[in-house]
Coordinates of C-alpha atoms in Angstrom, one line a residue:
M1 CA 10.5 38.7 62.9
R2 CA 7.4 37.1 64.6
R3 CA 4.0 37.3 63.0
Y4 CA 0.8 37.2 65.0
G5 CA -2.5 35.8 63.8
G6 CA -5.7 37.8 63.5
A7 CA -7.7 39.3 60.7
V8 CA -6.7 42.7 59.4
E9 CA -9.3 44.2 57.2
R10 CA -8.2 47.8 56.6
G11 CA -5.0 49.6 56.2
D12 CA -1.6 48.2 55.2
R13 CA -1.2 44.7 56.4
D14 CA 2.6 45.1 57.0
E15 CA 1.9 48.3 59.1
E16 CA -0.7 46.5 61.2
T17 CA 1.5 43.4 61.7
E18 CA 4.5 45.6 62.7
R19 CA 2.2 47.4 65.2
L20 CA 1.2 44.1 66.7
D21 CA 4.8 42.9 66.7
E22 CA 5.8 46.0 68.7
D23 CA 2.9 45.7 71.2
L24 CA 3.5 42.0 71.8
H25 CA 7.3 41.9 71.6
G26 CA 8.8 39.0 73.6
L27 CA 5.6 36.9 73.7
D28 CA 5.3 33.5 72.1
P29 CA 3.3 33.9 68.8
E30 CA 2.2 30.2 69.0
D31 CA 0.5 30.6 72.4
P32 CA -3.3 30.6 72.1
E33 CA -3.7 33.2 74.7
V34 CA -1.3 35.6 72.9
Q35 CA -3.1 34.9 69.6
A36 CA -6.5 35.7 71.3
F37 CA -5.0 38.8 72.8
A38 CA -3.7 39.9 69.4
A39 CA -7.1 39.3 67.8
H40 CA -8.7 41.3 70.6
R41 CA -6.2 44.2 70.1
D42 CA -7.0 44.1 66.4
R43 CA -10.7 44.3 67.0
M44 CA -10.2 47.2 69.3
Q45 CA -8.1 49.1 66.8
R46 CA -10.5 48.5 63.9
P47 CA -13.0 51.2 63.1
N48 CA -16.5 49.9 63.5
S49 CA -19.1 52.1 61.8
E50 CA -22.5 50.7 62.6
A51 CA -24.0 52.9 59.7
T52 CA -22.6 50.5 57.0
V53 CA -23.6 47.0 56.1
E54 CA -20.1 45.9 56.7
G55 CA -20.1 47.4 60.2
M56 CA -23.4 45.7 61.0
L57 CA -22.2 42.3 59.7
R58 CA -19.0 42.8 61.7
G59 CA -21.1 43.4 64.8
V60 CA -23.2 40.2 64.1
D61 CA -19.9 38.2 63.6
D62 CA -18.5 39.5 66.9
F63 CA -21.7 38.7 68.7
A64 CA -21.8 35.1 67.2
Q65 CA -18.1 34.6 68.2
S66 CA -18.8 35.8 71.7
V67 CA -21.8 33.5 72.0
N68 CA -19.7 30.5 70.9
R69 CA -17.2 31.3 73.7
A70 CA -19.9 31.9 76.4
N71 CA -20.8 29.2 79.0
G72 CA -23.7 28.7 81.4
H73 CA -26.3 31.3 81.9
R74 CA -24.6 33.8 79.5
R75 CA -24.9 31.4 76.6
L76 CA -28.6 30.7 77.6
V77 CA -29.3 34.5 77.6
A78 CA -27.6 34.9 74.3
V79 CA -29.5 32.1 72.7
G80 CA -32.7 33.6 74.2
V81 CA -31.9 36.9 72.5
I82 CA -31.3 35.2 69.2
L83 CA -34.6 33.4 69.5
L84 CA -36.4 36.6 70.3
I85 CA -34.8 38.3 67.2
L86 CA -35.9 35.4 65.0
L87 CA -39.4 35.4 66.4
G88 CA -39.6 39.2 65.6
V89 CA -38.4 38.6 62.1
L90 CA -40.9 35.7 61.5
F91 CA -43.7 37.9 62.9
T92 CA -42.8 40.7 60.6
V93 CA -42.5 38.5 57.5
W94 CA -45.8 36.8 58.3
N95 CA -47.5 40.2 58.6
A96 CA -46.0 41.4 55.4
V97 CA -47.1 38.3 53.5
A98 CA -50.6 38.5 55.0
F99 CA -50.8 42.2 54.0
V100 CA -49.7 41.5 50.4
F101 CA -52.1 38.6 50.0
G102 CA -54.9 40.5 51.6
T103 CA -54.3 43.5 49.3
F104 CA -54.2 41.6 46.1
L105 CA -56.7 38.8 46.8
G106 CA -59.2 40.5 49.0

């Protein structure tokens, strides 16, 4: 029986692998395109609750992986979004530190 790559986080691993085997029957499991498609199918089947820390981190991981695959202007826009997020975090931390020092020292 052929096994396809891809992370399975929830559910019975044998059940998930059998489902992928049935969906991708007859395809070469060593082919990078088939492995990418199997990973894509796995991500689409995985429940992704944004209300949990795990769901949020999974979303960040998916975003980081898609940025690594992007080329040209898409990569530039993604890097710009990341820089804006970091700028917002730094601004917030700076204001929080200034507030704490202003409260206790002034």
